[in-house]
PDB file of N, CA and C in Angstrom:
ATOM      1  N   UNK A  20       0.871  -1.138   0.084  1.00  0.00           N
ATOM      2  CA  UNK A  20       0.052   0.020   0.196  1.00  0.00           C
ATOM      3  C   UNK A  20       0.916   1.222   0.046  1.00  0.00           C
ATOM      4  N   UNK A  21       2.104   1.331   0.685  1.00  0.00           N
ATOM      5  CA  UNK A  21       3.006   2.011   0.931  1.00  0.00           C
ATOM      6  C   UNK A  21       3.669   2.630  -0.579  1.00  0.00           C
ATOM      7  N   UNK A  22       3.730   1.566  -1.250  1.00  0.00           N
ATOM      8  CA  UNK A  22       4.272   1.544  -2.573  1.00  0.00           C
ATOM      9  C   UNK A  22       3.784   2.380  -3.379  1.00  0.00           C
ATOM     10  N   UNK A  23       2.303   1.956  -3.296  1.00  0.00           N
ATOM     11  CA  UNK A  23       1.583   2.393  -4.160  1.00  0.00           C
ATOM     12  C   UNK A  23       1.070   3.916  -4.288  1.00  0.00           C
ATOM     13  N   UNK A  24       0.839   4.454  -2.845  1.00  0.00           N
ATOM     14  CA  UNK A  24       0.573   5.598  -2.680  1.00  0.00           C
ATOM     15  C   UNK A  24       2.199   6.497  -3.102  1.00  0.00           C
ATOM     16  N   UNK A  25       3.372   6.076  -2.977  1.00  0.00           N
ATOM     17  CA  UNK A  25       4.817   6.576  -3.304  1.00  0.00           C
ATOM     18  C   UNK A  25       4.455   6.747  -4.692  1.00  0.00           C
ATOM     19  N   UNK A  26       4.329   5.559  -5.420  1.00  0.00           N
ATOM     20  CA  UNK A  26       4.421   5.775  -6.918  1.00  0.00           C
ATOM     21  C   UNK A  26       3.334   6.359  -7.749  1.00  0.00           C
ATOM     22  N   UNK A  27       2.168   6.826  -7.045  1.00  0.00           N
ATOM     23  CA  UNK A  27       1.487   7.533  -7.450  1.00  0.00           C
ATOM     24  C   UNK A  27       1.482   9.047  -7.249  1.00  0.00           C
ATOM     25  N   UNK A  28       2.068   9.615  -6.243  1.00  0.00           N
ATOM     26  CA  UNK A  28       2.658  10.687  -5.982  1.00  0.00           C
ATOM     27  C   UNK A  28       3.569  10.905  -6.834  1.00  0.00           C
ATOM     28  N   UNK A  29       4.636  10.177  -7.046  1.00  0.00           N
ATOM     29  CA  UNK A  29       5.843  10.552  -8.066  1.00  0.00           C
ATOM     30  C   UNK A  29       5.461  10.519  -9.620  1.00  0.00           C
ATOM     31  N   UNK A  30       4.163   9.644  -9.969  1.00  0.00           N
ATOM     32  CA  UNK A  30       3.726   9.901 -11.218  1.00  0.00           C
ATOM     33  C   UNK A  30       2.986  11.231 -11.394  1.00  0.00           C
ATOM     34  N   UNK A  31       2.583  11.814 -10.457  1.00  0.00           N
ATOM     35  CA  UNK A  31       2.014  13.119 -10.403  1.00  0.00           C
ATOM     36  C   UNK A  31       2.880  14.166 -10.509  1.00  0.00           C
ATOM     37  N   UNK A  32       3.750  13.706  -9.913  1.00  0.00           N
ATOM     38  CA  UNK A  32       5.126  14.884  -9.434  1.00  0.00           C
ATOM     39  C   UNK A  32       5.420  15.433 -10.935  1.00  0.00           C
ATOM     40  N   UNK A  33       5.988  13.803 -11.272  1.00  0.00           N
ATOM     41  CA  UNK A  33       6.465  13.782 -12.448  1.00  0.00           C
ATOM     42  C   UNK A  33       5.925  14.319 -14.039  1.00  0.00           C
ATOM     43  N   UNK A  34       4.757  14.058 -14.145  1.00  0.00           N
ATOM     44  CA  UNK A  34       3.752  14.472 -15.056  1.00  0.00           C
ATOM     45  C   UNK A  34       3.607  16.351 -15.123  1.00  0.00           C
ATOM     46  N   UNK A  35       3.676  16.910 -13.833  1.00  0.00           N
ATOM     47  CA  UNK A  35       3.449  18.210 -13.817  1.00  0.00           C
ATOM     48  C   UNK A  35       4.744  19.085 -14.113  1.00  0.00           C
ATOM     49  N   UNK A  36       6.012  18.108 -14.204  1.00  0.00           N
ATOM     50  CA  UNK A  36       7.365  18.676 -14.572  1.00  0.00           C
ATOM     51  C   UNK A  36       7.191  18.593 -16.074  1.00  0.00           C
ATOM     52  N   UNK A  37       6.626  17.250 -16.503  1.00  0.00           N
ATOM     53  CA  UNK A  37       6.894  17.177 -18.299  1.00  0.00           C
ATOM     54  C   UNK A  37       6.149  18.307 -18.800  1.00  0.00           C
ATOM     55  N   UNK A  38       5.259  19.486 -18.533  1.00  0.00           N
ATOM     56  CA  UNK A  38       4.755  20.217 -19.653  1.00  0.00           C
ATOM     57  C   UNK A  38       5.885  21.249 -19.958  1.00  0.00           C
ATOM     58  N   UNK A  39       6.294  20.851 -21.210  1.00  0.00           N
ATOM     59  CA  UNK A  39       7.082  22.152 -21.613  1.00  0.00           C
ATOM     60  C   UNK A  39       6.533  23.376 -21.881  1.00  0.00           C
ATOM     61  N   UNK A  40       7.895  24.515 -22.027  1.00  0.00           N
ATOM     62  CA  UNK A  40       7.210  25.620 -22.405  1.00  0.00           C
ATOM     63  C   UNK A  40       7.045  26.091 -23.742  1.00  0.00           C
ATOM     64  N   UNK A  41       5.782  25.714 -24.236  1.00  0.00           N
ATOM     65  CA  UNK A  41       5.592  25.708 -25.941  1.00  0.00           C
ATOM     66  C   UNK A  41       5.649  27.180 -26.183  1.00  0.00           C
ATOM     67  N   UNK A  42       6.090  28.582 -26.022  1.00  0.00           N
ATOM     68  CA  UNK A  42       6.010  29.845 -26.027  1.00  0.00           C
ATOM     69  C   UNK A  42       7.189  29.803 -26.554  1.00  0.00           C
ATOM     70  N   UNK A  43       8.255  28.893 -26.152  1.00  0.00           N
ATOM     71  CA  UNK A  43       9.728  28.724 -26.932  1.00  0.00           C
ATOM     72  C   UNK A  43       9.917  28.075 -27.530  1.00  0.00           C
ATOM     73  N   UNK A  44       9.400  27.305 -28.505  1.00  0.00           N
ATOM     74  CA  UNK A  44       9.557  26.075 -29.526  1.00  0.00           C
ATOM     75  C   UNK A  44      10.474  26.801 -30.584  1.00  0.00           C
ATOM     76  N   UNK A  45      10.453  25.865 -31.151  1.00  0.00           N
ATOM     77  CA  UNK A  45      11.500  25.829 -32.564  1.00  0.00           C
ATOM     78  C   UNK A  45      11.635  27.102 -33.617  1.00  0.00           C
ATOM     79  N   UNK A  46      12.932  27.491 -33.605  1.00  0.00           N
ATOM     80  CA  UNK A  46      13.037  28.448 -34.821  1.00  0.00           C
ATOM     81  C   UNK A  46      14.232  27.546 -35.544  1.00  0.00           C
ATOM     82  N   UNK A  47      14.257  27.653 -36.811  1.00  0.00           N
ATOM     83  CA  UNK A  47      14.896  26.692 -37.590  1.00  0.00           C
ATOM     84  C   UNK A  47      16.051  27.975 -38.444  1.00  0.00           C
ATOM     85  N   UNK A  48      17.149  27.941 -38.384  1.00  0.00           N
ATOM     86  CA  UNK A  48      18.124  28.623 -38.820  1.00  0.00           C
ATOM     87  C   UNK A  48      18.570  27.927 -40.395  1.00  0.00           C
ATOM     88  N   UNK A  49      18.284  28.500 -41.683  1.00  0.00           N
ATOM     89  CA  UNK A  49      18.592  27.437 -42.622  1.00  0.00           C
ATOM     90  C   UNK A  49      19.653  28.583 -43.581  1.00  0.00           C
ATOM     91  N   UNK A  50      20.544  28.125 -44.044  1.00  0.00           N
ATOM     92  CA  UNK A  50      21.375  28.519 -44.982  1.00  0.00           C
ATOM     93  C   UNK A  50      20.766  28.139 -46.706  1.00  0.00           C
ATOM     94  N   UNK A  51      20.745  29.553 -46.728  1.00  0.00           N
ATOM     95  CA  UNK A  51      20.207  29.599 -48.573  1.00  0.00           C
ATOM     96  C   UNK A  51      21.315  30.525 -49.407  1.00  0.00           C
ATOM     97  N   UNK A  52      22.278  29.996 -50.416  1.00  0.00           N
ATOM     98  CA  UNK A  52      22.799  30.969 -50.983  1.00  0.00           C
ATOM     99  C   UNK A  52      24.026  31.670 -50.190  1.00  0.00           C
ATOM    100  N   UNK A  53      24.689  30.942 -49.038  1.00  0.00           N
ATOM    101  CA  UNK A  53      25.640  31.786 -48.312  1.00  0.00           C
ATOM    102  C   UNK A  53      24.593  32.509 -47.428  1.00  0.00           C
ATOM    103  N   UNK A  54      23.397  32.916 -47.178  1.00  0.00           N
ATOM    104  CA  UNK A  54      23.025  33.841 -46.322  1.00  0.00           C
ATOM    105  C   UNK A  54      22.114  33.304 -45.688  1.00  0.00           C
ATOM    106  N   UNK A  55      21.949  33.405 -44.105  1.00  0.00           N
ATOM    107  CA  UNK A  55      21.659  32.334 -42.878  1.00  0.00           C
ATOM    108  C   UNK A  55      20.021  33.136 -43.022  1.00  0.00           C
ATOM    109  N   UNK A  56      19.157  32.437 -43.086  1.00  0.00           N
ATOM    110  CA  UNK A  56      17.444  32.827 -43.006  1.00  0.00           C
ATOM    111  C   UNK A  56      16.926  31.961 -41.618  1.00  0.00           C
ATOM    112  N   UNK A  57      16.229  32.890 -40.863  1.00  0.00           N
ATOM    113  CA  UNK A  57      15.402  32.263 -39.739  1.00  0.00           C
ATOM    114  C   UNK A  57      14.063  31.899 -40.227  1.00  0.00           C
ATOM    115  N   UNK A  58      13.659  30.715 -40.302  1.00  0.00           N
ATOM    116  CA  UNK A  58      12.606  30.226 -40.492  1.00  0.00           C
ATOM    117  C   UNK A  58      11.895  30.303 -39.401  1.00  0.00           C
ATOM    118  N   UNK A  59      10.436  30.937 -38.896  1.00  0.00           N
ATOM    119  CA  UNK A  59       9.348  30.680 -38.040  1.00  0.00           C
ATOM    120  C   UNK A  59       8.809  29.282 -38.283  1.00  0.00           C
ATOM    121  N   UNK A  60       8.863  28.219 -37.476  1.00  0.00           N
ATOM    122  CA  UNK A  60       8.620  26.978 -37.723  1.00  0.00           C
ATOM    123  C   UNK A  60       7.388  26.671 -35.850  1.00  0.00           C
ATOM    124  N   UNK A  61       6.151  26.013 -35.861  1.00  0.00           N
ATOM    125  CA  UNK A  61       5.826  25.785 -34.754  1.00  0.00           C
ATOM    126  C   UNK A  61       5.056  24.853 -35.567  1.00  0.00           C
ATOM    127  N   UNK A  62       5.227  23.415 -34.880  1.00  0.00           N
ATOM    128  CA  UNK A  62       4.389  22.365 -35.278  1.00  0.00           C
ATOM    129  C   UNK A  62       3.177  22.207 -34.893  1.00  0.00           C
ATOM    130  N   UNK A  63       2.441  21.916 -36.033  1.00  0.00           N
ATOM    131  CA  UNK A  63       0.828  21.748 -35.549  1.00  0.00           C
ATOM    132  C   UNK A  63       0.360  21.322 -34.498  1.00  0.00           C
ATOM    133  N   UNK A  64       0.587  20.375 -33.416  1.00  0.00           N
ATOM    134  CA  UNK A  64       0.275  20.174 -32.119  1.00  0.00           C
ATOM    135  C   UNK A  64       0.598  21.144 -31.548  1.00  0.00           C
ATOM    136  N   UNK A  65       1.586  21.933 -31.486  1.00  0.00           N
ATOM    137  CA  UNK A  65       2.159  22.846 -30.683  1.00  0.00           C
ATOM    138  C   UNK A  65       1.046  24.014 -30.592  1.00  0.00           C
ATOM    139  N   UNK A  66       1.001  24.189 -32.017  1.00  0.00           N
ATOM    140  CA  UNK A  66       0.231  25.696 -32.235  1.00  0.00           C
ATOM    141  C   UNK A  66      -1.141  25.047 -31.627  1.00  0.00           C
ATOM    142  N   UNK A  67      -2.144  24.117 -31.694  1.00  0.00           N
ATOM    143  CA  UNK A  67      -2.926  23.823 -31.158  1.00  0.00           C
ATOM    144  C   UNK A  67      -3.114  23.874 -29.781  1.00  0.00           C
ATOM    145  N   UNK A  68      -2.386  23.566 -29.067  1.00  0.00           N
ATOM    146  CA  UNK A  68      -2.072  23.757 -27.740  1.00  0.00           C
ATOM    147  C   UNK A  68      -1.754  24.742 -27.087  1.00  0.00           C
ATOM    148  N   UNK A  69      -1.372  25.641 -27.953  1.00  0.00           N
ATOM    149  CA  UNK A  69      -0.469  27.266 -27.536  1.00  0.00           C
ATOM    150  C   UNK A  69      -2.247  28.096 -27.636  1.00  0.00           C
ATOM    151  N   UNK A  70      -2.757  27.416 -28.806  1.00  0.00           N
ATOM    152  CA  UNK A  70      -4.388  28.080 -28.966  1.00  0.00           C
ATOM    153  C   UNK A  70      -5.068  27.579 -28.046  1.00  0.00           C
ATOM    154  N   UNK A  71      -5.258  26.412 -27.595  1.00  0.00           N
ATOM    155  CA  UNK A  71      -5.956  26.021 -26.486  1.00  0.00           C
ATOM    156  C   UNK A  71      -5.889  26.912 -24.894  1.00  0.00           C
ATOM    157  N   UNK A  72      -4.504  26.882 -24.903  1.00  0.00           N
ATOM    158  CA  UNK A  72      -3.826  27.270 -23.387  1.00  0.00           C
ATOM    159  C   UNK A  72      -3.908  28.784 -23.347  1.00  0.00           C
ATOM    160  N   UNK A  73      -4.374  29.649 -24.371  1.00  0.00           N
ATOM    161  CA  UNK A  73      -4.654  31.176 -24.174  1.00  0.00           C
ATOM    162  C   UNK A  73      -3.665  32.204 -25.025  1.00  0.00           C
ATOM    163  N   UNK A  74      -2.576  31.340 -25.790  1.00  0.00           N
ATOM    164  CA  UNK A  74      -1.302  32.015 -26.154  1.00  0.00           C
ATOM    165  C   UNK A  74      -1.817  33.377 -27.119  1.00  0.00           C
ATOM    166  N   UNK A  75      -3.005  33.312 -27.900  1.00  0.00           N
ATOM    167  CA  UNK A  75      -3.827  33.745 -28.809  1.00  0.00           C
ATOM    168  C   UNK A  75      -5.113  34.484 -28.114  1.00  0.00           C
ATOM    169  N   UNK A  76      -4.955  34.784 -26.934  1.00  0.00           N
ATOM    170  CA  UNK A  76      -6.475  35.256 -26.344  1.00  0.00           C
ATOM    171  C   UNK A  76      -5.899  37.043 -26.867  1.00  0.00           C
ATOM    172  N   UNK A  77      -4.860  37.530 -26.932  1.00  0.00           N
ATOM    173  CA  UNK A  77      -5.114  38.954 -27.095  1.00  0.00           C
ATOM    174  C   UNK A  77      -5.326  39.197 -29.015  1.00  0.00           C
ATOM    175  N   UNK A  78      -5.046  37.922 -29.611  1.00  0.00           N
ATOM    176  CA  UNK A  78      -5.509  38.483 -30.862  1.00  0.00           C
ATOM    177  C   UNK A  78      -7.395  38.103 -31.150  1.00  0.00           C
ATOM    178  N   UNK A  79      -7.685  37.342 -30.047  1.00  0.00           N
ATOM    179  CA  UNK A  79      -9.566  37.283 -30.000  1.00  0.00           C
ATOM    180  C   UNK A  79      -9.539  36.120 -30.424  1.00  0.00           C
ATOM    181  N   UNK A  80      -8.348  35.073 -30.012  1.00  0.00           N
ATOM    182  CA  UNK A  80      -8.853  33.469 -29.937  1.00  0.00           C
ATOM    183  C   UNK A  80      -9.156  33.392 -28.580  1.00  0.00           C
ATOM    184  N   UNK A  81     -10.244  32.638 -27.744  1.00  0.00           N
ATOM    185  CA  UNK A  81     -10.405  32.081 -27.065  1.00  0.00           C
ATOM    186  C   UNK A  81      -9.978  31.086 -26.145  1.00  0.00           C
ATOM    187  N   UNK A  82      -9.676  30.654 -24.928  1.00  0.00           N
ATOM    188  CA  UNK A  82      -8.859  29.529 -24.584  1.00  0.00           C
ATOM    189  C   UNK A  82      -9.733  28.657 -23.734  1.00  0.00           C
ATOM    190  N   UNK A  83      -9.091  27.565 -23.801  1.00  0.00           N
ATOM    191  CA  UNK A  83      -9.776  26.035 -23.296  1.00  0.00           C
ATOM    192  C   UNK A  83     -11.600  26.141 -23.564  1.00  0.00           C
ATOM    193  N   UNK A  84     -12.076  26.022 -22.913  1.00  0.00           N
ATOM    194  CA  UNK A  84     -13.776  25.609 -23.670  1.00  0.00           C
ATOM    195  C   UNK A  84     -13.846  26.269 -24.456  1.00  0.00           C
ATOM    196  N   UNK A  85     -13.668  28.152 -24.358  1.00  0.00           N
ATOM    197  CA  UNK A  85     -14.195  28.968 -25.300  1.00  0.00           C
ATOM    198  C   UNK A  85     -13.383  28.684 -26.932  1.00  0.00           C
ATOM    199  N   UNK A  86     -12.690  27.807 -26.941  1.00  0.00           N
ATOM    200  CA  UNK A  86     -11.687  27.437 -27.959  1.00  0.00           C
ATOM    201  C   UNK A  86     -12.391  26.471 -28.712  1.00  0.00           C
ATOM    202  N   UNK A  87     -12.785  25.521 -27.772  1.00  0.00           N
ATOM    203  CA  UNK A  87     -13.336  24.422 -28.476  1.00  0.00           C
ATOM    204  C   UNK A  87     -15.020  24.946 -29.314  1.00  0.00           C
ATOM    205  N   UNK A  88     -15.465  25.653 -28.382  1.00  0.00           N
ATOM    206  CA  UNK A  88     -16.597  26.599 -29.135  1.00  0.00           C
ATOM    207  C   UNK A  88     -16.384  27.699 -29.951  1.00  0.00           C
ATOM    208  N   UNK A  89     -15.289  27.904 -29.980  1.00  0.00           N
ATOM    209  CA  UNK A  89     -15.010  28.659 -31.227  1.00  0.00           C
ATOM    210  C   UNK A  89     -14.550  27.767 -32.823  1.00  0.00           C
ATOM    211  N   UNK A  90     -14.733  26.578 -32.347  1.00  0.00           N
ATOM    212  CA  UNK A  90     -14.116  25.730 -33.360  1.00  0.00           C
ATOM    213  C   UNK A  90     -15.553  25.304 -33.585  1.00  0.00           C
ATOM    214  N   UNK A  91     -15.978  25.081 -32.977  1.00  0.00           N
ATOM    215  CA  UNK A  91     -17.307  24.113 -33.520  1.00  0.00           C
ATOM    216  C   UNK A  91     -18.090  25.326 -34.314  1.00  0.00           C
ATOM    217  N   UNK A  92     -18.352  26.482 -34.005  1.00  0.00           N
ATOM    218  CA  UNK A  92     -18.676  27.255 -34.616  1.00  0.00           C
ATOM    219  C   UNK A  92     -18.250  27.695 -35.672  1.00  0.00           C
ATOM    220  N   UNK A  93     -16.984  27.564 -36.079  1.00  0.00           N
ATOM    221  CA  UNK A  93     -16.362  28.028 -37.110  1.00  0.00           C
ATOM    222  C   UNK A  93     -15.943  29.378 -36.932  1.00  0.00           C
ATOM    223  N   UNK A  94     -15.610  30.322 -35.750  1.00  0.00           N
ATOM    224  CA  UNK A  94     -15.315  31.323 -35.764  1.00  0.00           C
ATOM    225  C   UNK A  94     -13.683  31.008 -35.502  1.00  0.00           C
ATOM    226  N   UNK A  95     -13.288  30.324 -35.336  1.00  0.00           N
ATOM    227  CA  UNK A  95     -11.928  29.796 -35.512  1.00  0.00           C
ATOM    228  C   UNK A  95     -11.725  28.656 -36.073  1.00  0.00           C
ATOM    229  N   UNK A  96     -10.675  28.978 -37.079  1.00  0.00           N
ATOM    230  CA  UNK A  96     -10.466  27.650 -38.097  1.00  0.00           C
ATOM    231  C   UNK A  96      -9.098  27.545 -38.037  1.00  0.00           C
ATOM    232  N   UNK A  97      -8.485  26.914 -38.963  1.00  0.00           N
ATOM    233  CA  UNK A  97      -7.191  26.542 -38.885  1.00  0.00           C
ATOM    234  C   UNK A  97      -6.087  28.315 -39.759  1.00  0.00           C
ATOM    235  N   UNK A  98      -6.792  28.872 -40.697  1.00  0.00           N
ATOM    236  CA  UNK A  98      -6.399  30.004 -40.698  1.00  0.00           C
ATOM    237  C   UNK A  98      -6.128  30.876 -40.211  1.00  0.00           C
ATOM    238  N   UNK A  99      -6.909  30.955 -39.326  1.00  0.00           N
ATOM    239  CA  UNK A  99      -7.318  32.027 -38.350  1.00  0.00           C
ATOM    240  C   UNK A  99      -6.043  31.869 -36.762  1.00  0.00           C
ATOM    241  N   UNK A 100      -5.662  30.447 -36.811  1.00  0.00           N
ATOM    242  CA  UNK A 100      -4.840  29.939 -36.110  1.00  0.00           C
ATOM    243  C   UNK A 100      -3.663  30.434 -36.455  1.00  0.00           C
ATOM    244  N   UNK A 101      -3.636  29.856 -37.927  1.00  0.00           N
ATOM    245  CA  UNK A 101      -2.179  30.277 -39.030  1.00  0.00           C
ATOM    246  C   UNK A 101      -1.870  31.680 -38.749  1.00  0.00           C
ATOM    247  N   UNK A 102      -2.754  32.579 -39.137  1.00  0.00           N
ATOM    248  CA  UNK A 102      -2.722  33.722 -39.327  1.00  0.00           C
ATOM    249  C   UNK A 102      -2.021  34.551 -37.937  1.00  0.00           C
ATOM    250  N   UNK A 103      -2.559  34.260 -36.978  1.00  0.00           N
ATOM    251  CA  UNK A 103      -2.511  34.827 -35.588  1.00  0.00           C
ATOM    252  C   UNK A 103      -1.123  34.284 -34.855  1.00  0.00           C
ATOM    253  N   UNK A 104      -0.409  32.977 -35.588  1.00  0.00           N
ATOM    254  CA  UNK A 104       0.925  32.700 -35.010  1.00  0.00           C
ATOM    255  C   UNK A 104       2.170  33.708 -35.716  1.00  0.00           C
ATOM    256  N   UNK A 105       1.356  33.775 -37.471  1.00  0.00           N
ATOM    257  CA  UNK A 105       2.669  34.472 -38.216  1.00  0.00           C
ATOM    258  C   UNK A 105       2.432  36.136 -37.276  1.00  0.00           C
ATOM    259  N   UNK A 106       1.225  36.565 -37.197  1.00  0.00           N
ATOM    260  CA  UNK A 106       1.617  37.795 -36.205  1.00  0.00           C
ATOM    261  C   UNK A 106       2.055  37.891 -34.890  1.00  0.00           C
ATOM    262  N   UNK A 107       2.231  36.799 -34.318  1.00  0.00           N
ATOM    263  CA  UNK A 107       2.916  36.867 -33.027  1.00  0.00           C
ATOM    264  C   UNK A 107       4.443  36.204 -33.412  1.00  0.00           C
ATOM    265  N   UNK A 108       4.755  36.225 -34.720  1.00  0.00           N
ATOM    266  CA  UNK A 108       5.927  36.078 -35.350  1.00  0.00           C
ATOM    267  C   UNK A 108       6.793  34.419 -34.802  1.00  0.00           C
ATOM    268  N   UNK A 109       5.833  33.354 -34.689  1.00  0.00           N
ATOM    269  CA  UNK A 109       5.850  31.763 -34.159  1.00  0.00           C
ATOM    270  C   UNK A 109       5.712  31.137 -35.898  1.00  0.00           C
ATOM    271  N   UNK A 110       5.311  31.557 -36.610  1.00  0.00           N
ATOM    272  CA  UNK A 110       5.388  30.839 -37.944  1.00  0.00           C
ATOM    273  C   UNK A 110       5.520  31.895 -39.189  1.00  0.00           C
ATOM    274  N   UNK A 111       5.915  31.242 -40.173  1.00  0.00           N
ATOM    275  CA  UNK A 111       6.500  31.915 -41.431  1.00  0.00           C
ATOM    276  C   UNK A 111       5.113  32.015 -42.211  1.00  0.00           C
ATOM    277  N   UNK A 112       5.077  32.569 -43.630  1.00  0.00           N
ATOM    278  CA  UNK A 112       3.586  32.785 -44.288  1.00  0.00           C
ATOM    279  C   UNK A 112       3.296  31.672 -45.201  1.00  0.00           C
ATOM    280  N   UNK A 113       5.148  31.132 -45.207  1.00  0.00           N
ATOM    281  CA  UNK A 113       5.037  30.208 -46.456  1.00  0.00           C
ATOM    282  C   UNK A 113       4.412  28.531 -45.779  1.00  0.00           C
ATOM    283  N   UNK A 114       3.961  28.591 -44.880  1.00  0.00           N
ATOM    284  CA  UNK A 114       3.184  27.548 -44.233  1.00  0.00           C
ATOM    285  C   UNK A 114       2.053  27.519 -44.884  1.00  0.00           C
ATOM    286  N   UNK A 115       1.029  28.574 -45.358  1.00  0.00           N
ATOM    287  CA  UNK A 115      -0.217  27.971 -46.392  1.00  0.00           C
ATOM    288  C   UNK A 115      -0.094  27.343 -47.533  1.00  0.00           C
ATOM    289  N   UNK A 116       1.211  26.865 -47.788  1.00  0.00           N
ATOM    290  CA  UNK A 116       1.838  26.353 -49.249  1.00  0.00           C
ATOM    291  C   UNK A 116       2.410  25.116 -48.585  1.00  0.00           C
ATOM    292  N   UNK A 117       1.964  24.532 -47.375  1.00  0.00           N
ATOM    293  CA  UNK A 117       2.528  23.181 -47.315  1.00  0.00           C
ATOM    294  C   UNK A 117       1.340  22.515 -46.546  1.00  0.00           C
ATOM    295  N   UNK A 118       1.227  21.750 -47.811  1.00  0.00           N
ATOM    296  CA  UNK A 118      -0.349  20.930 -47.790  1.00  0.00           C
ATOM    297  C   UNK A 118      -0.080  20.072 -46.393  1.00  0.00           C
ATOM    298  N   UNK A 119       0.776  19.152 -46.117  1.00  0.00           N
ATOM    299  CA  UNK A 119       1.171  18.543 -44.848  1.00  0.00           C
ATOM    300  C   UNK A 119       0.711  19.045 -43.724  1.00  0.00           C
ATOM    301  N   UNK A 120       1.401  20.218 -43.558  1.00  0.00           N
ATOM    302  CA  UNK A 120       1.395  20.917 -42.503  1.00  0.00           C
ATOM    303  C   UNK A 120      -0.401  21.371 -42.059  1.00  0.00           C
ATOM    304  N   UNK A 121      -0.912  21.785 -43.332  1.00  0.00           N
ATOM    305  CA  UNK A 121      -2.530  22.182 -43.108  1.00  0.00           C
ATOM    306  C   UNK A 121      -3.295  20.830 -42.618  1.00  0.00           C
ATOM    307  N   UNK A 122      -2.967  19.676 -43.615  1.00  0.00           N
ATOM    308  CA  UNK A 122      -3.831  18.629 -42.910  1.00  0.00           C
ATOM    309  C   UNK A 122      -3.556  18.151 -41.496  1.00  0.00           C
ATOM    310  N   UNK A 123      -2.335  18.255 -41.223  1.00  0.00           N
ATOM    311  CA  UNK A 123      -2.170  17.650 -39.743  1.00  0.00           C
ATOM    312  C   UNK A 123      -2.701  18.765 -38.857  1.00  0.00           C
ATOM    313  N   UNK A 124      -2.703  20.583 -39.093  1.00  0.00           N
ATOM    314  CA  UNK A 124      -3.339  21.153 -38.134  1.00  0.00           C
ATOM    315  C   UNK A 124      -4.839  20.908 -38.345  1.00  0.00           C
ATOM    316  N   UNK A 125      -5.511  20.243 -39.632  1.00  0.00           N
ATOM    317  CA  UNK A 125      -6.976  20.034 -39.719  1.00  0.00           C
ATOM    318  C   UNK A 125      -6.766  18.973 -38.144  1.00  0.00           C
ATOM    319  N   UNK A 126      -6.536  17.982 -38.542  1.00  0.00           N
ATOM    320  CA  UNK A 126      -6.583  16.613 -37.667  1.00  0.00           C
ATOM    321  C   UNK A 126      -6.315  17.439 -36.248  1.00  0.00           C
ATOM    322  N   UNK A 127      -5.722  17.980 -36.150  1.00  0.00           N
ATOM    323  CA  UNK A 127      -5.310  18.057 -34.724  1.00  0.00           C
ATOM    324  C   UNK A 127      -6.655  18.882 -34.184  1.00  0.00           C
ATOM    325  N   UNK A 128      -7.364  20.054 -34.720  1.00  0.00           N
ATOM    326  CA  UNK A 128      -8.594  21.184 -34.538  1.00  0.00           C
ATOM    327  C   UNK A 128      -9.693  19.880 -34.426  1.00  0.00           C
ATOM    328  N   UNK A 129      -9.892  19.165 -35.134  1.00  0.00           N
ATOM    329  CA  UNK A 129     -10.776  17.820 -35.349  1.00  0.00           C
ATOM    330  C   UNK A 129     -10.630  17.448 -33.863  1.00  0.00           C
ATOM    331  N   UNK A 130      -9.647  16.986 -33.670  1.00  0.00           N
ATOM    332  CA  UNK A 130      -8.960  16.156 -32.329  1.00  0.00           C
ATOM    333  C   UNK A 130     -10.158  17.364 -30.955  1.00  0.00           C
ATOM    334  N   UNK A 131     -10.085  18.057 -30.986  1.00  0.00           N
ATOM    335  CA  UNK A 131     -10.074  18.985 -30.080  1.00  0.00           C
ATOM    336  C   UNK A 131     -11.962  19.182 -29.984  1.00  0.00           C
ATOM    337  N   UNK A 132     -12.607  19.136 -31.276  1.00  0.00           N
ATOM    338  CA  UNK A 132     -13.927  19.472 -31.392  1.00  0.00           C
ATOM    339  C   UNK A 132     -14.482  17.935 -30.963  1.00  0.00           C
ATOM    340  N   UNK A 133     -13.865  17.138 -31.227  1.00  0.00           N
ATOM    341  CA  UNK A 133     -14.404  15.754 -30.658  1.00  0.00           C
ATOM    342  C   UNK A 133     -13.572  14.727 -29.259  1.00  0.00           C
ATOM    343  N   UNK A 134     -12.981  15.827 -28.802  1.00  0.00           N
ATOM    344  CA  UNK A 134     -12.528  15.244 -27.602  1.00  0.00           C
ATOM    345  C   UNK A 134     -13.781  15.738 -26.339  1.00  0.00           C
TER     346      UNK A 134
END
């Protein structure tokens, strides 16, 4: 019984430390023609998590339950999220040309709606 309690507490403590600081996610540095360019890239999963957690509330995207409701009512779409991330410097505009990215983002948003 004692081991079960200690194990449960350990899991709770470890899971609280496992949440990464999403606002400091990836920037990719790419060298093109001897010129280094920084491309802002935020994985679709992280973009949805940030939106859900309220990172874009200053741009009119609600958080938590309001985010889910806004997705259902189509007030927030993949396009809205991408434009918000671009406005905050988290994504480059060329993401609109990446059909893979758009498909994964749509899948993530559907997951929020049906969760």
